[in-house]
């Protein structure tokens, strides 16, 4: 009896892997088959494939995206502060064109802190996942995927609060979502079709952040250094760096890299639609 069950499990594992699904999916399919012994192996795999999200970063997943021409493709761009996420997103946007792409930043979803005195706001840990209203971003992505426009909050880094106005974003073939913590939240992560991680050394990232926070976010040198040591660095090590393992593509130098060119070529292919050969 156990031999029979093991042989069935092995057959299912082989078909599940061939379908481009990962080890977790293989195990679920095997468990499902064990709980439903009367189902044929093919029926089990089919029902499982219908309910399970496809693993991203596989050719099977890519082909699916290419053929679902009416549905937006959501591309995540994660990486530590100052790694070059915005720069990479803008480079992709420029090459793909505004008619096919919208760009959303997780930063827009920072929780407003208007109810707190200014000194308390400034000491907040902005690098912990709880600092962001991620559920709203997830809801907005759902709406965009279903073809509806959304009103995105506008965050003011100088006052740590939201501006009274919002930005209306309409659905497009490519939806770029960037942020340091976008792979740290499972629900958000599962909505991303392609996951990119911009991997830049921490000393370079810190120098860039110091310059940017002084020139663009109204900060002083001492405050930038204090925040970096107190919260930015430890949260990066706890949440951002470990989330790199979810990435499909790692861009090591940001701009002018082979990895970035490969991503752009693939996205251009997606925007052009399925090839005539039927692939
Ligand atoms: N590949 C690069 N080479 C040089 N400077 C870069 C590069 N990528 C980004 N920068 C600069 O570093 C700073 C931070 O980049 P940004 O894209 O805003 O990072 P992030 O969005 O990850 O915080 C900006 O001043 C930007 O011009
Ligand atoms: O009010 C705020 C909100 C966020 N931050 C910092 O912003 C970065 C994330 O933005 P990047 O563009 O990726 O650098 C994060 O590290 C927060 O510390 C802030 O300083 N104040």
PDB file of C-alpha atoms in Angstrom, residues 69-212:
ATOM      1  CA  UNK A  69      -2.776  40.480 -23.079  1.00  0.00           C
ATOM      2  CA  UNK A  70      -5.594  42.276 -21.279  1.00  0.00           C
ATOM      3  CA  UNK A  71      -4.266  41.947 -17.785  1.00  0.00           C
ATOM      4  CA  UNK A  72      -1.725  44.289 -16.194  1.00  0.00           C
ATOM      5  CA  UNK A  73       1.656  42.788 -15.311  1.00  0.00           C
ATOM      6  CA  UNK A  74       2.844  43.934 -11.894  1.00  0.00           C
ATOM      7  CA  UNK A  75       6.616  44.370 -11.564  1.00  0.00           C
ATOM      8  CA  UNK A  76       8.187  44.872  -8.122  1.00  0.00           C
ATOM      9  CA  UNK A  77      11.438  46.836  -7.640  1.00  0.00           C
ATOM     10  CA  UNK A  78      12.845  46.356  -4.141  1.00  0.00           C
ATOM     11  CA  UNK A  79      16.241  47.112  -2.570  1.00  0.00           C
ATOM     12  CA  UNK A  80      17.640  49.029   0.362  1.00  0.00           C
ATOM     13  CA  UNK A  81      17.306  52.767   0.802  1.00  0.00           C
ATOM     14  CA  UNK A  82      19.438  54.589  -1.790  1.00  0.00           C
ATOM     15  CA  UNK A  83      20.027  51.408  -3.808  1.00  0.00           C
ATOM     16  CA  UNK A  84      18.672  53.043  -6.966  1.00  0.00           C
ATOM     17  CA  UNK A  85      15.076  51.726  -7.073  1.00  0.00           C
ATOM     18  CA  UNK A  86      13.571  55.015  -8.294  1.00  0.00           C
ATOM     19  CA  UNK A  87      16.382  55.485 -10.811  1.00  0.00           C
ATOM     20  CA  UNK A  88      15.861  51.963 -12.202  1.00  0.00           C
ATOM     21  CA  UNK A  89      12.066  52.452 -12.271  1.00  0.00           C
ATOM     22  CA  UNK A  90      12.463  55.735 -14.186  1.00  0.00           C
ATOM     23  CA  UNK A  91      14.888  54.109 -16.656  1.00  0.00           C
ATOM     24  CA  UNK A  92      12.369  51.316 -17.311  1.00  0.00           C
ATOM     25  CA  UNK A  93       9.497  53.824 -17.604  1.00  0.00           C
ATOM     26  CA  UNK A  94      11.437  55.917 -20.110  1.00  0.00           C
ATOM     27  CA  UNK A  95      12.137  52.928 -22.352  1.00  0.00           C
ATOM     28  CA  UNK A  96       8.652  51.368 -22.122  1.00  0.00           C
ATOM     29  CA  UNK A  97       6.741  54.638 -22.589  1.00  0.00           C
ATOM     30  CA  UNK A  98       4.070  56.358 -20.527  1.00  0.00           C
ATOM     31  CA  UNK A  99       1.162  54.829 -22.475  1.00  0.00           C
ATOM     32  CA  UNK A 100       2.043  51.283 -21.346  1.00  0.00           C
ATOM     33  CA  UNK A 101       3.304  51.850 -17.804  1.00  0.00           C
ATOM     34  CA  UNK A 102       2.387  53.326 -14.428  1.00  0.00           C
ATOM     35  CA  UNK A 103       4.798  53.739 -11.514  1.00  0.00           C
ATOM     36  CA  UNK A 104       3.691  53.447  -7.896  1.00  0.00           C
ATOM     37  CA  UNK A 105       5.875  53.859  -4.798  1.00  0.00           C
ATOM     38  CA  UNK A 106       5.194  52.056  -1.517  1.00  0.00           C
ATOM     39  CA  UNK A 107       6.501  55.288   0.094  1.00  0.00           C
ATOM     40  CA  UNK A 108       3.202  56.971  -0.856  1.00  0.00           C
ATOM     41  CA  UNK A 109       1.496  54.647   1.622  1.00  0.00           C
ATOM     42  CA  UNK A 110       3.425  55.709   4.758  1.00  0.00           C
ATOM     43  CA  UNK A 111       0.904  56.139   7.579  1.00  0.00           C
ATOM     44  CA  UNK A 112       0.248  59.852   8.265  1.00  0.00           C
ATOM     45  CA  UNK A 113       1.545  61.014  11.658  1.00  0.00           C
ATOM     46  CA  UNK A 114      -0.314  64.369  11.906  1.00  0.00           C
ATOM     47  CA  UNK A 115      -1.713  63.397  15.313  1.00  0.00           C
ATOM     48  CA  UNK A 116       1.795  63.333  16.870  1.00  0.00           C
ATOM     49  CA  UNK A 117       4.095  66.227  17.893  1.00  0.00           C
ATOM     50  CA  UNK A 118       6.847  66.908  15.323  1.00  0.00           C
ATOM     51  CA  UNK A 119       9.663  65.570  17.564  1.00  0.00           C
ATOM     52  CA  UNK A 120       7.859  62.238  18.037  1.00  0.00           C
ATOM     53  CA  UNK A 121       7.159  61.964  14.292  1.00  0.00           C
ATOM     54  CA  UNK A 122      10.846  62.414  13.468  1.00  0.00           C
ATOM     55  CA  UNK A 123      11.833  59.600  15.876  1.00  0.00           C
ATOM     56  CA  UNK A 124       9.415  57.074  14.306  1.00  0.00           C
ATOM     57  CA  UNK A 125      10.789  53.825  12.904  1.00  0.00           C
ATOM     58  CA  UNK A 126       9.960  54.302   9.201  1.00  0.00           C
ATOM     59  CA  UNK A 127      11.780  51.153   8.191  1.00  0.00           C
ATOM     60  CA  UNK A 128       9.508  48.667   9.989  1.00  0.00           C
ATOM     61  CA  UNK A 129       6.694  47.143   7.849  1.00  0.00           C
ATOM     62  CA  UNK A 130       4.072  48.500  10.301  1.00  0.00           C
ATOM     63  CA  UNK A 131       4.958  52.104   9.313  1.00  0.00           C
ATOM     64  CA  UNK A 132       3.232  51.573   5.964  1.00  0.00           C
ATOM     65  CA  UNK A 133      -0.441  51.072   5.077  1.00  0.00           C
ATOM     66  CA  UNK A 134       0.341  48.093   2.854  1.00  0.00           C
ATOM     67  CA  UNK A 135      -3.272  46.848   2.882  1.00  0.00           C
ATOM     68  CA  UNK A 136      -4.266  49.995   0.936  1.00  0.00           C
ATOM     69  CA  UNK A 137      -1.559  49.374  -1.678  1.00  0.00           C
ATOM     70  CA  UNK A 138      -2.754  45.750  -2.028  1.00  0.00           C
ATOM     71  CA  UNK A 139      -6.329  47.001  -2.495  1.00  0.00           C
ATOM     72  CA  UNK A 140      -5.176  49.533  -5.106  1.00  0.00           C
ATOM     73  CA  UNK A 141      -3.290  46.848  -7.044  1.00  0.00           C
ATOM     74  CA  UNK A 142      -6.423  44.662  -7.020  1.00  0.00           C
ATOM     75  CA  UNK A 143      -8.447  47.565  -8.447  1.00  0.00           C
ATOM     76  CA  UNK A 144      -5.857  48.348 -11.132  1.00  0.00           C
ATOM     77  CA  UNK A 145      -5.688  44.660 -12.091  1.00  0.00           C
ATOM     78  CA  UNK A 146      -9.463  44.645 -12.474  1.00  0.00           C
ATOM     79  CA  UNK A 147      -9.266  47.699 -14.773  1.00  0.00           C
ATOM     80  CA  UNK A 148     -10.333  50.453 -12.331  1.00  0.00           C
ATOM     81  CA  UNK A 149      -8.411  53.715 -11.647  1.00  0.00           C
ATOM     82  CA  UNK A 150      -7.170  54.463  -8.104  1.00  0.00           C
ATOM     83  CA  UNK A 151      -6.401  57.579  -6.024  1.00  0.00           C
ATOM     84  CA  UNK A 152      -2.932  57.233  -4.509  1.00  0.00           C
ATOM     85  CA  UNK A 153      -2.038  59.218  -1.364  1.00  0.00           C
ATOM     86  CA  UNK A 154       0.728  61.843  -1.581  1.00  0.00           C
ATOM     87  CA  UNK A 155       3.232  61.581   1.292  1.00  0.00           C
ATOM     88  CA  UNK A 156       5.198  64.573   2.566  1.00  0.00           C
ATOM     89  CA  UNK A 157       8.608  63.438   3.932  1.00  0.00           C
ATOM     90  CA  UNK A 158       9.249  66.842   5.544  1.00  0.00           C
ATOM     91  CA  UNK A 159       6.154  66.707   7.798  1.00  0.00           C
ATOM     92  CA  UNK A 160       5.664  62.882   7.880  1.00  0.00           C
ATOM     93  CA  UNK A 161       2.046  63.326   6.823  1.00  0.00           C
ATOM     94  CA  UNK A 162      -0.184  62.972   3.767  1.00  0.00           C
ATOM     95  CA  UNK A 163      -0.988  65.929   1.524  1.00  0.00           C
ATOM     96  CA  UNK A 164      -4.698  66.781   1.126  1.00  0.00           C
ATOM     97  CA  UNK A 165      -4.583  65.905  -2.596  1.00  0.00           C
ATOM     98  CA  UNK A 166      -4.125  62.471  -4.187  1.00  0.00           C
ATOM     99  CA  UNK A 167      -2.798  61.242  -7.551  1.00  0.00           C
ATOM    100  CA  UNK A 168      -5.200  59.423  -9.871  1.00  0.00           C
ATOM    101  CA  UNK A 169      -3.556  56.448 -11.569  1.00  0.00           C
ATOM    102  CA  UNK A 170      -5.163  54.513 -14.434  1.00  0.00           C
ATOM    103  CA  UNK A 171      -4.466  50.855 -15.268  1.00  0.00           C
ATOM    104  CA  UNK A 172      -1.705  50.120 -17.804  1.00  0.00           C
ATOM    105  CA  UNK A 173      -0.093  46.966 -19.201  1.00  0.00           C
ATOM    106  CA  UNK A 174       2.903  47.337 -16.843  1.00  0.00           C
ATOM    107  CA  UNK A 175       2.461  48.437 -13.221  1.00  0.00           C
ATOM    108  CA  UNK A 176       5.811  49.163 -11.532  1.00  0.00           C
ATOM    109  CA  UNK A 177       5.743  49.034  -7.724  1.00  0.00           C
ATOM    110  CA  UNK A 178       8.863  50.089  -5.830  1.00  0.00           C
ATOM    111  CA  UNK A 179       9.779  50.103  -2.158  1.00  0.00           C
ATOM    112  CA  UNK A 180      12.257  48.848   0.413  1.00  0.00           C
ATOM    113  CA  UNK A 181       9.719  46.473   2.035  1.00  0.00           C
ATOM    114  CA  UNK A 182       7.527  45.239  -0.833  1.00  0.00           C
ATOM    115  CA  UNK A 183       8.818  41.646  -0.572  1.00  0.00           C
ATOM    116  CA  UNK A 184       8.499  41.565   3.230  1.00  0.00           C
ATOM    117  CA  UNK A 185       4.692  41.341   3.070  1.00  0.00           C
ATOM    118  CA  UNK A 186       3.344  38.018   1.785  1.00  0.00           C
ATOM    119  CA  UNK A 187       0.017  39.357   0.466  1.00  0.00           C
ATOM    120  CA  UNK A 188       1.745  42.118  -1.503  1.00  0.00           C
ATOM    121  CA  UNK A 189       4.504  39.793  -2.675  1.00  0.00           C
ATOM    122  CA  UNK A 190       1.937  37.372  -4.088  1.00  0.00           C
ATOM    123  CA  UNK A 191       0.474  40.146  -6.259  1.00  0.00           C
ATOM    124  CA  UNK A 192       3.793  40.772  -8.026  1.00  0.00           C
ATOM    125  CA  UNK A 193       4.328  38.943 -11.310  1.00  0.00           C
ATOM    126  CA  UNK A 194       8.025  39.795 -11.633  1.00  0.00           C
ATOM    127  CA  UNK A 195      10.270  40.659  -8.687  1.00  0.00           C
ATOM    128  CA  UNK A 196      13.451  42.699  -9.151  1.00  0.00           C
ATOM    129  CA  UNK A 197      15.964  43.507  -6.376  1.00  0.00           C
ATOM    130  CA  UNK A 198      18.453  46.346  -6.809  1.00  0.00           C
ATOM    131  CA  UNK A 199      21.510  45.219  -4.849  1.00  0.00           C
ATOM    132  CA  UNK A 200      23.881  48.048  -3.947  1.00  0.00           C
ATOM    133  CA  UNK A 201      26.604  48.059  -1.254  1.00  0.00           C
ATOM    134  CA  UNK A 202      25.517  49.630   2.022  1.00  0.00           C
ATOM    135  CA  UNK A 203      28.304  52.250   2.107  1.00  0.00           C
ATOM    136  CA  UNK A 204      27.253  53.539  -1.327  1.00  0.00           C
ATOM    137  CA  UNK A 205      23.605  53.493  -0.271  1.00  0.00           C
ATOM    138  CA  UNK A 206      24.352  55.459   2.904  1.00  0.00           C
ATOM    139  CA  UNK A 207      26.325  58.162   1.061  1.00  0.00           C
ATOM    140  CA  UNK A 208      23.506  58.530  -1.482  1.00  0.00           C
ATOM    141  CA  UNK A 209      20.885  58.716   1.268  1.00  0.00           C
ATOM    142  CA  UNK A 210      22.845  61.332   3.225  1.00  0.00           C
ATOM    143  CA  UNK A 211      23.083  63.575   0.151  1.00  0.00           C
ATOM    144  CA  UNK A 212      19.420  63.018  -0.845  1.00  0.00           C
TER     145      UNK A 212
END
